mmCIF file of C-alpha atoms in Angstrom:
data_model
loop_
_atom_site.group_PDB
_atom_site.id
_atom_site.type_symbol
_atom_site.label_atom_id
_atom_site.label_comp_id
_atom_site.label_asym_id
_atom_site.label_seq_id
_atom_site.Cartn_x
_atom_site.Cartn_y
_atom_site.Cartn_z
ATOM 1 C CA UNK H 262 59.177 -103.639 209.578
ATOM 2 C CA UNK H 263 57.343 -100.788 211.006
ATOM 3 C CA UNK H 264 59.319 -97.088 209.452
ATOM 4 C CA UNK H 265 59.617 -95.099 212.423
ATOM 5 C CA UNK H 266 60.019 -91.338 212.151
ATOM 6 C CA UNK H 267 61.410 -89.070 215.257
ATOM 7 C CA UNK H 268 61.012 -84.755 215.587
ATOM 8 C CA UNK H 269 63.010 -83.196 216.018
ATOM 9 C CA UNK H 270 66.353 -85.267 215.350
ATOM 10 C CA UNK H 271 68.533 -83.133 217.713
ATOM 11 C CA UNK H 272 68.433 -79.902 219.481
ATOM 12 C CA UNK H 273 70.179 -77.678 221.513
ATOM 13 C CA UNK H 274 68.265 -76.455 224.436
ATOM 14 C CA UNK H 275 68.639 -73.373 227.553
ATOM 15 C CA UNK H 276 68.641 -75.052 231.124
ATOM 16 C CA UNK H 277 64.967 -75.213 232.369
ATOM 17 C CA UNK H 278 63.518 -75.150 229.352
ATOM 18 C CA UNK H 279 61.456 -78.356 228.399
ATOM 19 C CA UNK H 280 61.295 -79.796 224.619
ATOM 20 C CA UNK H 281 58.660 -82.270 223.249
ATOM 21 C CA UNK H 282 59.451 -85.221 221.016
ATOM 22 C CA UNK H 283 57.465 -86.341 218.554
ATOM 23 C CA UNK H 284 57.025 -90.179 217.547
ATOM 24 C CA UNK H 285 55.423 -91.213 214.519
ATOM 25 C CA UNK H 286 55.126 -94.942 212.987
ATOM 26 C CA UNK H 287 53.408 -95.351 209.724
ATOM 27 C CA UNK H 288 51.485 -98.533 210.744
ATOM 28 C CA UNK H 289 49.412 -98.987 213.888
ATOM 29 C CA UNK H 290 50.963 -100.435 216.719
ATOM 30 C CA UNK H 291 49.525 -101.631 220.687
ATOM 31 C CA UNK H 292 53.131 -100.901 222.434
ATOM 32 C CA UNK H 293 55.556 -97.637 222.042
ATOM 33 C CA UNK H 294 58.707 -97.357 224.251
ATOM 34 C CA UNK H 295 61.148 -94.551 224.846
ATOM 35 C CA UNK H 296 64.255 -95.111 226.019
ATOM 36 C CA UNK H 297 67.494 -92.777 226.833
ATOM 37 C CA UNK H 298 71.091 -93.813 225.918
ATOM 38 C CA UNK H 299 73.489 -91.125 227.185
ATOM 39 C CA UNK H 300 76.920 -90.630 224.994
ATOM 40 C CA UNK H 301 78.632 -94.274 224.936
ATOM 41 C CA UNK H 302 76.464 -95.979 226.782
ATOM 42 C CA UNK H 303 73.459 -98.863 225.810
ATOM 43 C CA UNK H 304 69.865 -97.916 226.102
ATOM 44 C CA UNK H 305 67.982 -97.339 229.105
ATOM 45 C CA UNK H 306 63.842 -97.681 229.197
ATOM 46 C CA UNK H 307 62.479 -94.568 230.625
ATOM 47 C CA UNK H 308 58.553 -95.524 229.589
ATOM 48 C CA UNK H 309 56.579 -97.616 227.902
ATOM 49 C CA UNK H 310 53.144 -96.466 226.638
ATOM 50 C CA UNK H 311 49.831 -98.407 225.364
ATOM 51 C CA UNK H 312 47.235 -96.188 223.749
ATOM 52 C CA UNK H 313 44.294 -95.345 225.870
ATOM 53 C CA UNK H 314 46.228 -95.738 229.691
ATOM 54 C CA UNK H 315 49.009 -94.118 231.206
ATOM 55 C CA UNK H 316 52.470 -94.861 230.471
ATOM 56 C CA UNK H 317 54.614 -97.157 232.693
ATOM 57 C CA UNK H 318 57.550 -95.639 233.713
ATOM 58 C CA UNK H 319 60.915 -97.556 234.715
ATOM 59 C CA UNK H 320 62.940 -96.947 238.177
ATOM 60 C CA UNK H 321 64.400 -93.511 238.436
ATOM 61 C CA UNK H 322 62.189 -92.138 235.866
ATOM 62 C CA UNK H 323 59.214 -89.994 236.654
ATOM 63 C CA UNK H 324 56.514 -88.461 234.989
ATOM 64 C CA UNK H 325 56.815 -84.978 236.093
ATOM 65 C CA UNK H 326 60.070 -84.835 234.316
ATOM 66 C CA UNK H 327 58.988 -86.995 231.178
ATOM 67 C CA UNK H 328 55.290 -86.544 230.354
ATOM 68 C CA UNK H 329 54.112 -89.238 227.893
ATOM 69 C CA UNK H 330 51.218 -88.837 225.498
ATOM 70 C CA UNK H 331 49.783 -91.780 223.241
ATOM 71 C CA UNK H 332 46.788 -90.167 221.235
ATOM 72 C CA UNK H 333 46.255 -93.285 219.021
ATOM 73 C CA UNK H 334 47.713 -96.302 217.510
ATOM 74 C CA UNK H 335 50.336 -94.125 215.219
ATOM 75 C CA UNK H 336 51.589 -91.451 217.680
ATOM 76 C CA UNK H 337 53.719 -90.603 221.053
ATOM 77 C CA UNK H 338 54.940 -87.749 222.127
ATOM 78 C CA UNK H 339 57.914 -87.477 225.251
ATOM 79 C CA UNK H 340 58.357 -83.995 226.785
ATOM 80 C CA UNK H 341 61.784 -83.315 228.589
ATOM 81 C CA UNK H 342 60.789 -81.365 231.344
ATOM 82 C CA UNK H 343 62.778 -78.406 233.399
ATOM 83 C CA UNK H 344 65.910 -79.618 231.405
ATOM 84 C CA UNK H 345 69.453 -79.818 233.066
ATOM 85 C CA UNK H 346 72.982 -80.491 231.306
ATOM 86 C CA UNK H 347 72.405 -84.005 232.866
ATOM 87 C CA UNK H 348 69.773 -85.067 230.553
ATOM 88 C CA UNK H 349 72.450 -84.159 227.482
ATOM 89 C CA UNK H 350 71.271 -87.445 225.647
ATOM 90 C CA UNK H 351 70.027 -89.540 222.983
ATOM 91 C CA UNK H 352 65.958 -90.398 223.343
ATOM 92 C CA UNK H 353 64.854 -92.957 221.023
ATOM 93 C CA UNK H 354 60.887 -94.095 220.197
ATOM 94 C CA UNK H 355 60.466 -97.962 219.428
ATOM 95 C CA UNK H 356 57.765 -100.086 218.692
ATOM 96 C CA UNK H 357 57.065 -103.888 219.183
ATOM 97 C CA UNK H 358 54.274 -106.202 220.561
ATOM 98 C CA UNK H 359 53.286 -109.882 219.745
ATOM 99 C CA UNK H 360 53.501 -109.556 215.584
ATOM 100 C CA UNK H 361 56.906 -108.198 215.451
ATOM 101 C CA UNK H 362 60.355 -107.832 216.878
ATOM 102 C CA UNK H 363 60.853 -104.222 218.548
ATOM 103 C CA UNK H 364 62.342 -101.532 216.170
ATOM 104 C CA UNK H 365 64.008 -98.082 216.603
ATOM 105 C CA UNK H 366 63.840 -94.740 215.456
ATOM 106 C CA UNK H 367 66.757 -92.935 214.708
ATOM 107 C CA UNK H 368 66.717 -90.777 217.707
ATOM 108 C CA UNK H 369 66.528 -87.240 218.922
ATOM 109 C CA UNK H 370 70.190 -85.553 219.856
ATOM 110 C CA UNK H 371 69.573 -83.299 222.625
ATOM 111 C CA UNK H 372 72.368 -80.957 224.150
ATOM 112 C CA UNK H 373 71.010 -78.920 227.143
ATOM 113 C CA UNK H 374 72.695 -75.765 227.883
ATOM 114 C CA UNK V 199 68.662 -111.233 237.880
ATOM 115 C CA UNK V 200 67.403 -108.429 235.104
ATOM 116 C CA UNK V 201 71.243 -107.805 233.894
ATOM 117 C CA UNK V 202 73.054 -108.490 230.509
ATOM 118 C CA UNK V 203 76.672 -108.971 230.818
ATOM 119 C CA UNK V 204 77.943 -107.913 227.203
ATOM 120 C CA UNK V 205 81.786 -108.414 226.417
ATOM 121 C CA UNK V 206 84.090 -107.382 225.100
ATOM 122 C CA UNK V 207 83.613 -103.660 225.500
ATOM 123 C CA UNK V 208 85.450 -102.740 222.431
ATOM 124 C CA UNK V 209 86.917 -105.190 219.534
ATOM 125 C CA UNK V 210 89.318 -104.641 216.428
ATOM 126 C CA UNK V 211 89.360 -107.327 213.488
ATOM 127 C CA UNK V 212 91.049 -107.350 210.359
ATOM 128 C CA UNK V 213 88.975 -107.552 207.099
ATOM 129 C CA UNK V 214 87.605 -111.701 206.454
ATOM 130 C CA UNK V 215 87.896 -112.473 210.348
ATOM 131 C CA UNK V 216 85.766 -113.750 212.240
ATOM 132 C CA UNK V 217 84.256 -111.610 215.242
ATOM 133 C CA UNK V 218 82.704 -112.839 218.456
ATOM 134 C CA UNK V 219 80.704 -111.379 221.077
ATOM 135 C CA UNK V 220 78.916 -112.519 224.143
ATOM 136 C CA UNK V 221 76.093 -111.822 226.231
ATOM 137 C CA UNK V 222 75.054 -114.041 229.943
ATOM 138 C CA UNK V 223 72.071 -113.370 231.218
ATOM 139 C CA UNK V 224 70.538 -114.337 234.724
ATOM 140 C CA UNK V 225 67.111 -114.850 234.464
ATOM 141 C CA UNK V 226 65.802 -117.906 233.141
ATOM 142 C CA UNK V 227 62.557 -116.483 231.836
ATOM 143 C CA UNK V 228 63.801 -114.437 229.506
ATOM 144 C CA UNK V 229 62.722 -115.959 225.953
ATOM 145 C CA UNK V 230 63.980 -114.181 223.316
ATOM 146 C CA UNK V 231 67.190 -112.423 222.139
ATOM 147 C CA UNK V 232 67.603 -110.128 219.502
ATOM 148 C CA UNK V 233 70.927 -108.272 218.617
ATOM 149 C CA UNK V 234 71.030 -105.031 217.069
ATOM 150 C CA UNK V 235 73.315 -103.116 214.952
ATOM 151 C CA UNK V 236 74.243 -99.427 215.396
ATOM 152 C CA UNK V 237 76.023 -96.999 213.761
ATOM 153 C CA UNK V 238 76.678 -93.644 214.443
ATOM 154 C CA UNK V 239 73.916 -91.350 214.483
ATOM 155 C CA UNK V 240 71.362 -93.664 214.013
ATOM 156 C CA UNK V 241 69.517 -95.751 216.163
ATOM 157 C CA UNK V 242 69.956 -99.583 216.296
ATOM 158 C CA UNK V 243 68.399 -101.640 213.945
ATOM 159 C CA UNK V 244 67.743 -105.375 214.427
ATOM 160 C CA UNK V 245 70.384 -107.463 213.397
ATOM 161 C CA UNK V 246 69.011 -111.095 214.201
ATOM 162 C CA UNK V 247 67.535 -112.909 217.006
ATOM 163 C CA UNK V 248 67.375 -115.950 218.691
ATOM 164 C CA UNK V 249 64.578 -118.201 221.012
ATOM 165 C CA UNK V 250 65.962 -120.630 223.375
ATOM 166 C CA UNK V 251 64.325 -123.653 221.956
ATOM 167 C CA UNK V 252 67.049 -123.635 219.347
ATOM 168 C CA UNK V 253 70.841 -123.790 220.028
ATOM 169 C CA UNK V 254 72.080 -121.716 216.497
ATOM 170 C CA UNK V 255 70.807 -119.241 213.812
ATOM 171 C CA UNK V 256 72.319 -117.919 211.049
ATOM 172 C CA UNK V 257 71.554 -115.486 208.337
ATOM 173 C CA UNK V 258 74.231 -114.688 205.966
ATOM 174 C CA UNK V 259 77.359 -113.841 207.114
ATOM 175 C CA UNK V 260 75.713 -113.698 210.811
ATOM 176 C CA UNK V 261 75.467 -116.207 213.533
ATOM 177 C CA UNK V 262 73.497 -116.758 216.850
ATOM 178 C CA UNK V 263 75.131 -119.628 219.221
ATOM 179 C CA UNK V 264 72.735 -120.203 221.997
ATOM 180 C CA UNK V 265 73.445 -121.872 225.488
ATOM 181 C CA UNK V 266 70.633 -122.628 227.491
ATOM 182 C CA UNK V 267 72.443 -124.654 230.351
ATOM 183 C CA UNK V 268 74.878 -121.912 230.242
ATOM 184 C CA UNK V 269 72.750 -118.976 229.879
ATOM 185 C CA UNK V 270 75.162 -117.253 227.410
ATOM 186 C CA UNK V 271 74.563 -116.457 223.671
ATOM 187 C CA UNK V 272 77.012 -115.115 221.126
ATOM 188 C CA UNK V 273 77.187 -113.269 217.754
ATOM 189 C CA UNK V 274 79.497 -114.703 215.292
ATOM 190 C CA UNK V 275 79.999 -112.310 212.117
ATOM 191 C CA UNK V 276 82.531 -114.288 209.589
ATOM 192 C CA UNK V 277 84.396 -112.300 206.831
ATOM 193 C CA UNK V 278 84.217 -109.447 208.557
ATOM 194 C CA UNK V 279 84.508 -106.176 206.744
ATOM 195 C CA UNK V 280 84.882 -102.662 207.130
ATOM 196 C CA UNK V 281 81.334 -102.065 206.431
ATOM 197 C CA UNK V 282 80.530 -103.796 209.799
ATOM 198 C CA UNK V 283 82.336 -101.417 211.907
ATOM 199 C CA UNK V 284 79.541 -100.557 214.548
ATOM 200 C CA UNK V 285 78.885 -101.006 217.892
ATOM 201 C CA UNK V 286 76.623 -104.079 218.756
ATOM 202 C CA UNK V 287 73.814 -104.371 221.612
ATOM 203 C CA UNK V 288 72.832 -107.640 223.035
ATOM 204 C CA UNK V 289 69.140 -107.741 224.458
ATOM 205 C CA UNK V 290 67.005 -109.731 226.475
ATOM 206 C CA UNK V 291 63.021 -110.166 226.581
ATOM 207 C CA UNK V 292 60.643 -112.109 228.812
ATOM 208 C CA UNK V 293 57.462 -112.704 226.617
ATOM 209 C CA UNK V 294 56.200 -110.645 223.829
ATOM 210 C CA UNK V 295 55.143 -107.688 225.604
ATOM 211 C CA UNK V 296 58.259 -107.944 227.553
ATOM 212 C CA UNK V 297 60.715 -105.084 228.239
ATOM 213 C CA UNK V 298 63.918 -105.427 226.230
ATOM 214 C CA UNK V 299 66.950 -105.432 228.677
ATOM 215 C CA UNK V 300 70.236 -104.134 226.882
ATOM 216 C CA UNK V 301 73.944 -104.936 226.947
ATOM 217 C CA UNK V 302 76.069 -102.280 227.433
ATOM 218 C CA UNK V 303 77.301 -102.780 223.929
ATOM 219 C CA UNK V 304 80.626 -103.610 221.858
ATOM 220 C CA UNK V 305 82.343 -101.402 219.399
ATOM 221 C CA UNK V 306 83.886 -103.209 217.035
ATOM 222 C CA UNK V 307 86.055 -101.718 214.367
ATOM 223 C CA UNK V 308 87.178 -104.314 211.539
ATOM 224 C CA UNK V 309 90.518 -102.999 209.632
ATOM 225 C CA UNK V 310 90.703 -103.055 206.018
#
């Protein structure tokens, strides 16, 4: 299975601020998701994003407050925009498309301020 | 139609039991249905999964049991052990490039 590698891996951040997550698979794959699970709860799909189009984003998530990036086959960044204590969360990258089951990254722990 | 019903929310077993979750699902076009395992501080990691052509998989001490007609599936771990204390997420897919549709989870705690 694909090793999946997330930066940073938690953070504590001032309201307002934004802070960019960094995905990173070490084999090349079509379809990256990201997806938020707040303390407690099961995951929620915020995005998903092919390389070379723009991401699809879920109901109630937009991109002016998550900006997606998908340089190439290995790579995604997420960017937590104008942050609030509501977005206090887990984000976690995965990867999946027809050759393999979907697989997680250990997450980023973000705490806004 | 997109939900996973997931129960029970929480679940305490003593070490060599057997423990049982469930998942129901709506729509009859999802095909494929993983279950991960997650522990704290980590994110989930696929546990084993299940398409609806078959009715039961198993790998080791793990279990699918698939309904069709009743559009439920369950995870069966036997002798559990402490080791398996986690919470597990039930998830849904329609086709391979499919969104995954989540369970709100179970934590289950097995008792030495």
């Amino acid at each position: 299975s694909a090793v999946i590698s997330q930066k940073p891996s938690r953070d504590i951040c001032q309201r307002g601020t934004s802070l960019t997550i960094q995905c990173q698979v070490d084999s090349q794959v079509t379809m990256m998701f990201w997806y938020r699970q707040q303390p407690g709860q099961s995951l929620t799909l915020i995005a998903t994003a092919n390389q070379g189009s723009e991401a699809t984003y879920e109901s109630g998530f937009v991109i002016d407050k998550f900006p997606i990036s998908r340089p190439n086959l290995t790579f995604s960044t997420l960017t937590v925009s104008n942050m609030s204590p509501e977005d206090s969360s887990i984000y976690l990258c995965s990867v999946g498309d027809s050759r393999m089951p979907q697989h997680f990254g250990d997450g980023t722990r973000l705490s806004i301020l | 139609q997109q939900q996973v019903k997931q129960s029970p929310q929480s679940l305490i077993v003593q070490k060599g039991g057997i423990s049982i979750i469930n998942c129901a699902y709506e729509n009859t076009a999802f095909d494929y249905f993983p279950w991960y395992q997650q522990f704290p501080g980590k994110g989930p990691a696929l546990l084993i999964a299940i398409r609806p052509d078959v009715s039961e998989k198993k790998e080791g001490r793990f279990t699918i049991s698939f309904n069709k007609s009743a559009k439920q599936f369950s995870l069966h771990i036997m002798d559990s052990q402490p080791g398996d204390s986690a919470t597990y997420f039930c998830a849904s897919r329609v086709g391979s490039q499919g969104n995954l549709i989540f369970g709100k989870g179970t934590k289950l705690s097995v008792k030495p």
